[in-house]
CSV table of C-alpha atoms in Angstrom, one decimal:
chain,number,residue,atom,x,y,z
Z,1,MET,CA,0.0,0.1,0.0
Z,2,GLN,CA,1.3,3.5,-0.9
Z,3,MET,CA,2.7,5.5,2.0
Z,4,GLN,CA,0.0,8.2,1.4
Z,5,ARG,CA,-2.8,5.8,1.7
Z,6,ALA,CA,-1.6,4.0,4.7
Z,7,PRO,CA,-2.3,6.7,7.2
Z,8,ILE,CA,-5.9,6.8,5.9
Z,9,PHE,CA,-6.4,3.0,6.3
Z,10,LEU,CA,-4.7,2.9,9.7
Z,11,THR,CA,-7.0,5.8,11.0
Z,12,GLY,CA,-10.1,4.2,9.4
Z,13,SER,CA,-9.2,0.8,11.0
Z,14,ALA,CA,-8.6,2.3,14.5
Z,15,ALA,CA,-11.9,4.1,14.4
Z,16,LEU,CA,-13.7,1.1,13.1
Z,17,MET,CA,-12.2,-0.9,16.1
Z,18,MET,CA,-13.0,1.7,18.7
Z,19,LEU,CA,-16.6,1.9,17.4
Z,20,LEU,CA,-16.8,-1.8,17.4
Z,21,VAL,CA,-15.9,-1.9,21.1
Z,22,PHE,CA,-18.4,1.0,21.8
Z,23,SER,CA,-21.1,-0.9,20.2
Z,24,GLY,CA,-20.6,-4.0,22.4
Z,25,ILE,CA,-20.9,-2.1,25.7
Z,26,HIS,CA,-24.2,-3.0,27.2
Z,27,PRO,CA,-26.0,-4.0,23.9
Z,28,PHE,CA,-29.8,-4.7,23.8
Z,29,ASP,CA,-29.0,-8.4,23.5
Z,30,ARG,CA,-25.4,-9.8,23.5
Z,31,THR,CA,-26.3,-12.7,21.2
Z,32,THR,CA,-27.9,-10.5,18.7
Z,33,TRP,CA,-24.9,-8.2,18.8
Z,34,VAL,CA,-22.4,-10.9,18.1
Z,35,LEU,CA,-24.6,-12.3,15.2
Z,36,GLU,CA,-25.0,-8.8,13.7
Z,37,VAL,CA,-21.3,-7.5,13.9
Z,38,PHE,CA,-19.9,-10.9,13.0
Z,39,PRO,CA,-19.2,-9.9,9.4
Z,40,ILE,CA,-16.9,-7.1,10.7
Z,41,PHE,CA,-14.8,-9.8,12.4
Z,42,ILE,CA,-14.3,-11.4,9.1
Z,43,ALA,CA,-13.9,-8.3,6.9
Z,44,LEU,CA,-11.4,-6.5,9.0
Z,45,PRO,CA,-8.7,-9.2,9.1
Z,46,VAL,CA,-9.2,-9.8,5.4
Z,47,LEU,CA,-8.8,-6.0,4.6
Z,48,TRP,CA,-5.7,-6.1,6.8
Z,49,ALA,CA,-4.3,-9.2,5.0
Z,50,THR,CA,-4.8,-7.7,1.6
Z,51,CYS,CA,-3.9,-4.1,2.0
Z,52,ARG,CA,-0.5,-4.3,0.6
Z,53,ARG,CA,-0.8,-6.9,-2.2
Z,54,PHE,CA,-4.5,-5.9,-3.1
Z,55,PRO,CA,-5.3,-2.5,-1.8
Z,56,LEU,CA,-8.9,-1.4,-2.5
Z,57,THR,CA,-10.0,2.1,-3.7
Z,58,ASN,CA,-10.5,4.6,-1.2
Z,59,LEU,CA,-14.3,4.8,-2.3
Z,60,LEU,CA,-14.6,1.0,-1.3
Z,61,TYR,CA,-12.8,1.5,2.1
Z,62,ALA,CA,-15.1,4.4,2.7
Z,63,LEU,CA,-18.1,2.4,2.1
Z,64,VAL,CA,-17.1,-0.7,4.0
Z,65,PHE,CA,-16.6,1.7,6.9
Z,66,VAL,CA,-20.1,3.1,6.5
Z,67,HIS,CA,-21.8,-0.5,6.2
Z,68,ALA,CA,-19.8,-1.6,9.3
Z,69,VAL,CA,-21.3,1.5,11.2
Z,70,VAL,CA,-24.8,0.3,10.0
Z,71,LEU,CA,-24.2,-3.2,11.2
Z,72,MET,CA,-22.9,-2.1,14.6
Z,73,ALA,CA,-25.9,0.2,15.2
Z,74,GLY,CA,-28.2,-2.6,14.4
Z,75,GLY,CA,-26.3,-4.9,16.6
Z,76,HIS,CA,-26.2,-2.6,19.5
Z,77,TYR,CA,-29.9,-1.6,19.6
Z,78,SER,CA,-31.1,-4.7,17.5
Z,79,TYR,CA,-32.5,-3.6,14.2
Z,80,ALA,CA,-36.1,-3.3,15.2
Z,81,ARG,CA,-35.1,-0.8,18.0
Z,82,VAL,CA,-32.5,1.5,16.3
Z,83,PRO,CA,-33.7,5.2,17.0
Z,84,LEU,CA,-32.9,6.3,13.6
Z,85,GLY,CA,-35.4,3.8,12.5
Z,86,PHE,CA,-38.1,5.1,14.5
Z,87,GLU,CA,-37.5,8.8,13.3
Z,88,ILE,CA,-37.8,7.4,9.7
Z,89,ALA,CA,-41.0,5.5,10.5
Z,90,ASP,CA,-42.6,8.6,12.1
Z,91,LEU,CA,-41.5,10.7,9.1
Z,92,LEU,CA,-42.9,8.4,6.5
Z,93,HIS,CA,-45.9,7.1,8.5
Z,94,LEU,CA,-44.7,3.5,8.5
Z,95,HIS,CA,-46.1,0.9,10.9
Z,96,ARG,CA,-42.6,-0.7,11.6
Z,97,ASN,CA,-39.0,0.4,12.3
Z,98,PRO,CA,-37.3,0.3,8.7
Z,99,TYR,CA,-33.8,0.3,10.0
Z,100,ASP,CA,-33.2,-3.4,8.8
Z,101,LYS,CA,-34.1,-2.4,5.2
Z,102,ILE,CA,-31.2,0.1,5.4
Z,103,GLY,CA,-28.9,-2.7,6.5
Z,104,HIS,CA,-30.1,-5.0,3.6
Z,105,PHE,CA,-29.7,-2.1,1.2
Z,106,PHE,CA,-26.1,-1.7,2.2
Z,107,GLN,CA,-25.7,-5.4,2.0
Z,108,GLY,CA,-26.3,-5.1,-1.8
Z,109,PHE,CA,-24.7,-1.7,-2.2
Z,110,VAL,CA,-21.2,-2.4,-0.8
Z,111,PRO,CA,-20.8,-6.1,-2.0
Z,112,ALA,CA,-21.8,-5.0,-5.5
Z,113,LEU,CA,-18.9,-2.8,-5.6
Z,114,VAL,CA,-16.6,-5.1,-3.9
Z,115,ALA,CA,-17.5,-7.8,-6.6
Z,116,ARG,CA,-17.1,-5.2,-9.3
Z,117,GLU,CA,-13.6,-4.2,-8.3
Z,118,ILE,CA,-12.4,-7.8,-8.0
Z,119,PHE,CA,-14.0,-8.7,-11.6
Z,120,ILE,CA,-12.3,-5.5,-13.2
Z,121,ARG,CA,-8.9,-5.8,-11.6
Z,122,GLY,CA,-8.6,-9.5,-11.9
Z,123,GLY,CA,-9.6,-9.3,-15.6
Z,124,TYR,CA,-12.3,-11.8,-14.9
Z,125,VAL,CA,-15.0,-10.2,-17.0
Z,126,ARG,CA,-15.2,-8.7,-20.4
Z,127,GLY,CA,-18.0,-6.2,-21.2
Z,128,ARG,CA,-19.9,-3.7,-19.2
Z,129,LYS,CA,-23.2,-5.4,-19.2
Z,130,MET,CA,-21.7,-8.7,-18.1
Z,131,LEU,CA,-19.7,-7.0,-15.3
Z,132,THR,CA,-23.0,-5.2,-14.0
Z,133,PHE,CA,-25.0,-8.4,-14.4
Z,134,LEU,CA,-22.5,-10.6,-12.4
Z,135,SER,CA,-21.9,-8.0,-9.8
Z,136,VAL,CA,-25.7,-7.9,-9.0
Z,137,CYS,CA,-25.7,-11.6,-9.1
Z,138,VAL,CA,-23.2,-11.7,-6.5
Z,139,VAL,CA,-25.4,-9.5,-4.4
Z,140,LEU,CA,-28.3,-11.8,-4.7
Z,141,ALA,CA,-26.2,-14.8,-3.8
Z,142,ILE,CA,-24.8,-13.0,-0.7
Z,143,SER,CA,-28.3,-12.0,0.3
Z,144,ALA,CA,-29.7,-15.4,-0.2
Z,145,SER,CA,-27.0,-17.0,1.9
Z,146,TYR,CA,-27.4,-14.5,4.7
Z,147,GLU,CA,-31.3,-15.4,4.8
Z,148,LEU,CA,-30.2,-19.1,5.1
Z,149,ILE,CA,-28.0,-18.1,7.9
Z,150,GLU,CA,-30.9,-16.4,9.7
Z,151,TRP,CA,-32.9,-19.4,9.1
Z,152,ALA,CA,-30.3,-21.7,10.6
Z,153,SER,CA,-30.1,-19.3,13.7
Z,154,ALA,CA,-33.6,-19.4,14.2
Z,155,VAL,CA,-33.8,-23.2,14.1
Z,156,ALA,CA,-30.7,-23.3,16.5
Z,157,LEU,CA,-31.8,-20.6,18.9
Z,158,GLY,CA,-35.5,-20.8,18.7
Z,159,GLN,CA,-37.0,-17.6,20.3
Z,160,GLY,CA,-33.5,-16.3,20.9
Z,161,ALA,CA,-33.2,-15.5,17.5
Z,162,ASP,CA,-36.2,-13.3,17.2
Z,163,GLU,CA,-34.0,-10.0,17.5
Z,164,PHE,CA,-31.5,-11.4,15.1
Z,165,LEU,CA,-34.4,-12.1,12.5
Z,166,GLY,CA,-36.0,-8.7,13.0
Z,167,THR,CA,-39.1,-9.7,11.1
Z,168,GLN,CA,-41.3,-7.6,13.2
Z,169,GLY,CA,-44.3,-9.7,12.3
Z,170,ASP,CA,-43.9,-9.3,8.5
Z,171,PRO,CA,-44.4,-12.6,6.7
Z,172,TRP,CA,-42.5,-11.4,3.7
Z,173,ASP,CA,-39.5,-10.0,5.5
Z,174,THR,CA,-37.2,-12.5,3.9
Z,175,GLN,CA,-38.3,-11.5,0.5
Z,176,SER,CA,-38.3,-7.7,0.9
Z,177,ASP,CA,-34.7,-8.0,2.6
Z,178,MET,CA,-33.5,-9.6,-0.7
Z,179,LEU,CA,-35.4,-7.1,-2.7
Z,180,PHE,CA,-33.7,-4.2,-0.8
Z,181,ALA,CA,-30.1,-5.8,-1.3
Z,182,LEU,CA,-30.9,-6.0,-5.1
Z,183,ILE,CA,-32.0,-2.3,-5.0
Z,184,GLY,CA,-28.7,-1.5,-3.3
Z,185,GLY,CA,-26.7,-3.4,-5.8
Z,186,ILE,CA,-28.5,-1.8,-8.8
Z,187,ALA,CA,-28.1,1.7,-7.1
Z,188,ALA,CA,-24.4,1.2,-6.7
Z,189,MET,CA,-23.9,0.1,-10.4
Z,190,LEU,CA,-26.0,3.0,-11.5
Z,191,GLY,CA,-24.7,5.7,-9.3
Z,192,LEU,CA,-20.9,4.9,-8.6
Z,193,SER,CA,-19.6,2.9,-11.6
Z,194,ARG,CA,-18.0,6.0,-13.2
Z,195,ILE,CA,-16.4,7.2,-9.9
Z,196,HIS,CA,-15.3,3.7,-9.3
Z,197,ASP,CA,-13.7,3.3,-12.5
Z,198,ASP,CA,-11.8,6.4,-12.1
Z,199,GLN,CA,-10.5,5.4,-8.6
Z,200,ILE,CA,-9.4,2.0,-10.0
Z,201,HIS,CA,-7.6,3.8,-12.9
Z,202,ARG,CA,-5.6,5.9,-10.4
Z,203,LEU,CA,-5.0,3.0,-8.2
Z,204,ARG,CA,-3.4,1.1,-11.1
Z,205,VAL,CA,-1.4,4.3,-12.2
Z,206,VAL,CA,0.2,4.5,-8.9
Z,207,THR,CA,0.4,0.9,-8.1
Z,208,PRO,CA,0.5,-1.2,-11.4
Z,209,GLN,CA,0.5,-4.6,-9.4
Z,210,ALA,CA,-2.9,-3.5,-8.0
Z,211,GLY,CA,-5.0,-4.6,-11.0
Z,212,MET,CA,-6.5,-3.9,-14.4
Z,213,GLU,CA,-8.4,-1.1,-15.8
Z,214,PRO,CA,-12.1,-2.0,-16.8
Z,215,THR,CA,-12.5,-3.3,-20.4
Z,216,GLU,CA,-14.7,-1.2,-22.6
Z,217,HIS,CA,-17.1,-3.1,-24.9
């Protein structure tokens, strides 16, 4: 990783770890907190292990940080009780706390760009349309896998998984969760592709070993 990028990465990592510790202080339910923030315990070591040989774009690092904050808030309060969700529900006159949908939106938004960056820099996909299609497919695969994990947790923990599931009595919660992940993935492709391409290009210019430019077709 370039020297000018290292301080940003180190500062972000330190801030993320401090927030993670803070979120774990007297959470609403300890089991729910562990289940909700568990992806961070996977992502952070992976980012550290790859930061030199495969550094990500600053855009992606920033979005991973924001996604982690969303997860930590959901873990600390439980998704059905996050204060921001109640404010949104009051504003939009909703009958339930919608914060979990924000979480699932980011579950699509950020992984779509992670997949896109890996596909581009690894040279695995040729053509813009196929790149977008496969990135969104990765989002749906991740979302479906997460719903299976929720189902397995419900079977294993019984009522102890209620806060983790966060269905709030909605029989179509699983389907709407996947829909919001899909919307997030598509939004990322439509809104950030050009910025993402520019950052990938700059990353390749300063660190040629970091990857390839996107292929135009």
